[in-house]
Amino acid sequence: FLLFGVMCYLSIIPVSINYSKTPETSPDVIKKNFFAVYKATPLSFWGSFISGIILGAIYSFLPIYAQLNSLQPSYIMAITIAGGFLLQWPLGHLSDLFDRRKVLIASSLCAAIPSILMLVLPQSAMLSYILCFMIGGFAFVIYPISISQACDKFDLIYTRFVVGLMAATYGIGAISGPFIASLVMEWKVSALFLFIATVSILLSILGIYFSIKYPKITPKEEKGEFMPISAQAPIGADITSKTIELNKENTLEEAAKTAETKTDETKKDSSSDKPDLK
């Protein structure tokens, strides 16, 4: 824990020395009616909500499952998160090329399959790690694709409000997910994966339903580029801006001192060059 804590602190350094200009955003947030946003992109709301449920259950109870089944909790969590990290780019790129709803449906189904296999296949440490890698890879991508799907439906002036609604929906899911999962796991610890598979299949069914009900596809040229993470962390922007301002102040002070020194030297030289009238 100490090593990872030090690494987290050290990770601020490359962000703080990044002098790239941050995107200019308007301070005004243009809001829309909640029901108008939901009507425009209902699958994004359900995707964000179910993603919160799944990830909340994974973060809360997957280590407990690992410990009770003679697995290393740290290994299984690291592998699950690594799957979510490594598969975000290829799946996000696919969502840029094809209908995001189809990618979302496929991702939720692919998250359900290894969850079911965790229930029916014999217990094996290596097999459990591989299946959890797949679960993390396909479950972690549901939320960012849902946000991208929502942002495709609105102009840029509404993006901040829409993303805020999606984040709030995800938060509600992340709160309710561990509570529901704990009730299911009272029956059996491995029922955690039954729970994940059930809500993943539910999302795929909702995706198919909304795709049939709203068949219109967002044209490729109107899509925004999928972004798994923000371009620059807020703390980095804050540190960078303060560093730049401090450097500017120091530069101005040094320039003023240099100019003052040169002025004094010029005055001395001019006074020494004057002829002695006496």
XYZ file of C-alpha atoms in Angstrom:
278
model
C 0.000 0.000 0.000
C 2.870 2.338 0.787
C 4.458 1.662 -2.614
C 1.235 2.332 -4.492
C 0.636 5.446 -2.411
C 4.045 6.798 -3.386
C 3.330 5.933 -7.032
C 0.044 7.843 -6.870
C 1.833 10.923 -5.549
C 4.570 10.606 -8.179
C 1.953 10.363 -10.930
C 1.035 14.002 -10.267
C 4.493 15.151 -11.411
C 4.165 14.454 -15.171
C 0.663 15.907 -15.115
C 1.793 19.074 -13.310
C 4.655 19.763 -15.733
C 2.385 19.409 -18.745
C 2.159 22.863 -20.331
C -0.400 21.947 -23.000
C -3.253 24.394 -23.251
C -6.470 23.137 -21.702
C -9.656 23.344 -23.786
C -11.636 26.536 -23.329
C -15.072 25.885 -21.895
C -17.963 28.214 -21.389
C -18.811 28.991 -17.754
C -22.496 28.882 -18.667
C -24.199 25.490 -18.435
C -27.200 25.189 -20.746
C -29.658 22.723 -19.276
C -32.396 20.613 -20.807
C -35.364 18.901 -19.270
C -34.521 15.527 -17.717
C -37.289 13.749 -19.605
C -36.158 15.332 -22.872
C -32.684 13.889 -22.359
C -34.084 10.487 -21.401
C -36.391 10.428 -24.410
C -33.504 11.264 -26.740
C -31.203 8.533 -25.393
C -32.904 6.112 -22.956
C -30.322 3.363 -23.450
C -27.567 5.675 -22.205
C -29.397 6.129 -18.905
C -29.913 2.406 -18.455
C -26.341 1.695 -19.511
C -24.969 4.154 -16.955
C -27.270 2.839 -14.226
C -26.497 -0.846 -14.835
C -22.791 -0.091 -15.215
C -22.875 1.472 -11.751
C -24.648 -1.607 -10.390
C -22.102 -4.009 -11.896
C -18.979 -2.075 -10.969
C -20.278 -1.312 -7.480
C -20.819 -5.029 -6.919
C -17.391 -5.902 -8.358
C -15.495 -3.398 -6.235
C -17.377 -4.361 -3.077
C -17.648 -8.152 -3.238
C -15.188 -9.590 -5.756
C -12.344 -9.445 -3.158
C -14.597 -11.248 -0.672
C -15.391 -13.921 -3.248
C -11.682 -14.353 -3.977
C -10.779 -14.668 -0.301
C -13.474 -17.277 0.366
C -12.385 -19.332 -2.652
C -8.638 -19.412 -1.899
C -7.783 -16.816 -4.551
C -5.585 -13.764 -4.126
C -7.924 -10.725 -3.789
C -5.210 -8.341 -4.960
C -4.482 -10.444 -8.057
C -8.095 -10.881 -9.078
C -8.885 -7.175 -8.652
C -5.766 -6.105 -10.535
C -6.560 -8.491 -13.391
C -10.201 -7.382 -13.555
C -9.270 -3.693 -13.665
C -6.514 -4.442 -16.199
C -9.138 -6.014 -18.456
C -11.244 -2.875 -18.218
C -8.209 -0.725 -18.996
C -6.904 -2.751 -21.948
C -10.203 -3.350 -23.744
C -11.517 0.201 -23.540
C -9.618 1.452 -26.573
C -10.516 -1.338 -29.063
C -14.160 -1.470 -27.978
C -14.377 2.315 -27.973
C -12.891 2.413 -31.463
C -15.510 -0.091 -32.621
C -18.234 2.148 -31.186
C -16.845 5.001 -33.320
C -17.082 2.862 -36.459
C -20.437 1.163 -35.848
C -23.692 1.874 -34.051
C -22.816 2.414 -30.390
C -25.993 0.646 -29.318
C -24.886 -2.563 -31.024
C -21.468 -2.344 -29.369
C -23.171 -1.723 -26.013
C -25.448 -4.747 -26.486
C -22.509 -6.927 -27.513
C -20.392 -5.734 -24.572
C -23.129 -6.490 -22.053
C -23.641 -9.969 -23.518
C -19.890 -10.593 -23.501
C -19.805 -9.566 -19.830
C -22.601 -12.033 -19.060
C -20.940 -15.036 -20.735
C -17.802 -15.245 -18.521
C -19.989 -14.515 -15.483
C -22.080 -17.598 -16.267
C -18.924 -19.631 -16.903
C -17.687 -18.674 -13.429
C -20.758 -20.488 -12.079
C -20.757 -23.650 -14.183
C -17.074 -24.427 -14.762
C -14.902 -26.177 -12.148
C -12.962 -23.951 -9.779
C -9.494 -23.097 -11.059
C -7.328 -20.134 -10.116
C -6.012 -19.518 -13.638
C -9.454 -19.928 -15.211
C -10.979 -17.552 -12.650
C -8.366 -14.903 -13.426
C -8.972 -15.215 -17.183
C -12.749 -15.000 -16.823
C -12.511 -12.017 -14.451
C -10.242 -10.303 -16.981
C -13.006 -10.737 -19.572
C -15.704 -9.559 -17.160
C -13.736 -6.417 -16.362
C -12.920 -5.791 -20.011
C -16.535 -5.842 -21.171
C -18.236 -4.474 -18.035
C -15.998 -1.442 -17.550
C -16.609 -0.193 -21.095
C -20.401 0.034 -20.702
C -20.336 3.376 -18.892
C -18.055 5.335 -21.278
C -19.917 4.020 -24.334
C -23.210 5.052 -22.716
C -21.882 8.580 -22.190
C -20.585 8.741 -25.766
C -23.952 7.549 -27.049
C -25.708 10.303 -25.080
C -23.314 13.042 -26.202
C -23.861 12.074 -29.853
C -27.497 13.096 -29.506
C -26.883 16.669 -28.327
C -24.930 19.756 -29.319
C -21.746 20.626 -27.468
C -23.477 23.328 -25.419
C -25.496 20.614 -23.629
C -22.610 18.192 -23.102
C -21.757 19.198 -19.530
C -25.353 18.866 -18.386
C -25.885 15.536 -20.160
C -22.650 14.052 -18.797
C -23.641 15.253 -15.323
C -26.959 13.405 -15.591
C -25.176 10.247 -16.710
C -22.720 10.512 -13.819
C -25.596 10.939 -11.349
C -27.351 7.909 -12.841
C -24.146 5.886 -12.566
C -23.799 6.987 -8.933
C -27.309 5.775 -8.110
C -26.442 2.416 -9.631
C -23.128 2.258 -7.759
C -24.988 2.843 -4.479
C -27.766 0.317 -5.084
C -25.558 -2.365 -6.699
C -23.670 -3.494 -3.569
C -26.880 -3.524 -1.533
C -28.719 -5.765 -4.014
C -25.652 -7.955 -4.562
C -25.288 -8.525 -0.815
C -28.865 -9.829 -0.651
C -28.196 -12.217 -3.525
C -24.910 -13.413 -2.010
C -26.669 -14.464 1.203
C -27.835 -17.482 -0.771
C -24.398 -18.307 -2.176
C -21.135 -16.382 -2.531
C -20.748 -17.279 -6.208
C -24.210 -15.786 -6.811
C -22.289 -12.535 -7.329
C -21.632 -13.679 -10.895
C -25.249 -14.720 -11.344
C -26.194 -11.182 -10.352
C -23.685 -9.654 -12.812
C -24.893 -11.946 -15.612
C -28.548 -11.129 -14.909
C -28.191 -7.356 -15.030
C -25.883 -7.603 -18.072
C -28.467 -9.662 -19.966
C -31.153 -7.208 -18.843
C -29.144 -4.364 -20.384
C -28.751 -6.263 -23.652
C -32.520 -6.886 -23.767
C -33.167 -3.191 -23.154
C -30.656 -2.348 -25.876
C -32.436 -4.572 -28.387
C -35.808 -3.100 -27.387
C -34.690 0.519 -27.759
C -32.894 -0.263 -31.033
C -36.168 -1.580 -32.455
C -38.245 1.251 -31.001
C -35.796 3.976 -32.107
C -34.121 2.562 -35.233
C -32.481 5.838 -36.281
C -28.679 5.580 -36.169
C -26.408 8.537 -35.421
C -24.374 9.236 -38.599
C -20.652 8.623 -38.276
C -19.800 12.247 -39.109
C -21.990 13.441 -36.204
C -20.320 11.166 -33.661
C -17.834 12.503 -31.161
C -14.606 10.593 -30.682
C -14.728 7.995 -27.902
C -12.640 9.153 -24.914
C -11.984 6.545 -22.206
C -10.421 9.171 -19.903
C -10.341 12.965 -19.715
C -7.633 14.739 -21.703
C -6.159 16.389 -18.631
C -6.882 16.007 -14.949
C -8.325 19.108 -13.210
C -5.568 19.057 -10.589
C -3.016 19.018 -13.367
C -4.623 22.003 -15.033
C -4.733 23.849 -11.733
C -1.109 23.076 -10.858
C 0.050 23.859 -14.377
C -1.748 27.196 -14.540
C -0.374 28.242 -11.150
C 3.126 27.160 -12.164
C 2.931 29.149 -15.381
C 1.671 32.242 -13.539
C 4.465 31.915 -10.965
C 7.073 31.543 -13.708
C 5.704 34.613 -15.463
C 5.865 36.642 -12.247
C 9.443 35.511 -11.594
C 10.431 36.323 -15.173
C 8.901 39.793 -14.953
C 10.645 40.453 -11.633
C 13.994 39.338 -13.048
C 13.471 41.454 -16.159
C 12.621 44.491 -14.025
C 15.724 43.991 -11.861
C 17.909 43.578 -14.944
C 16.494 46.736 -16.517
C 17.014 48.662 -13.281
C 20.621 47.458 -13.045
C 21.309 48.447 -16.634
C 19.775 51.885 -16.028
C 22.020 52.448 -12.999
C 25.092 51.367 -14.960
C 24.148 53.678 -17.830
C 23.772 56.616 -15.446
C 27.179 55.897 -13.896
C 28.811 55.646 -17.320
C 27.218 58.892 -18.508
C 28.281 60.747 -15.361
C 31.870 59.509 -15.670
C 32.040 60.573 -19.334
C 31.115 64.214 -18.560
C 34.141 66.650 -18.698
C 35.312 68.261 -15.499
C 34.404 71.984 -15.925
C 36.449 72.993 -12.942
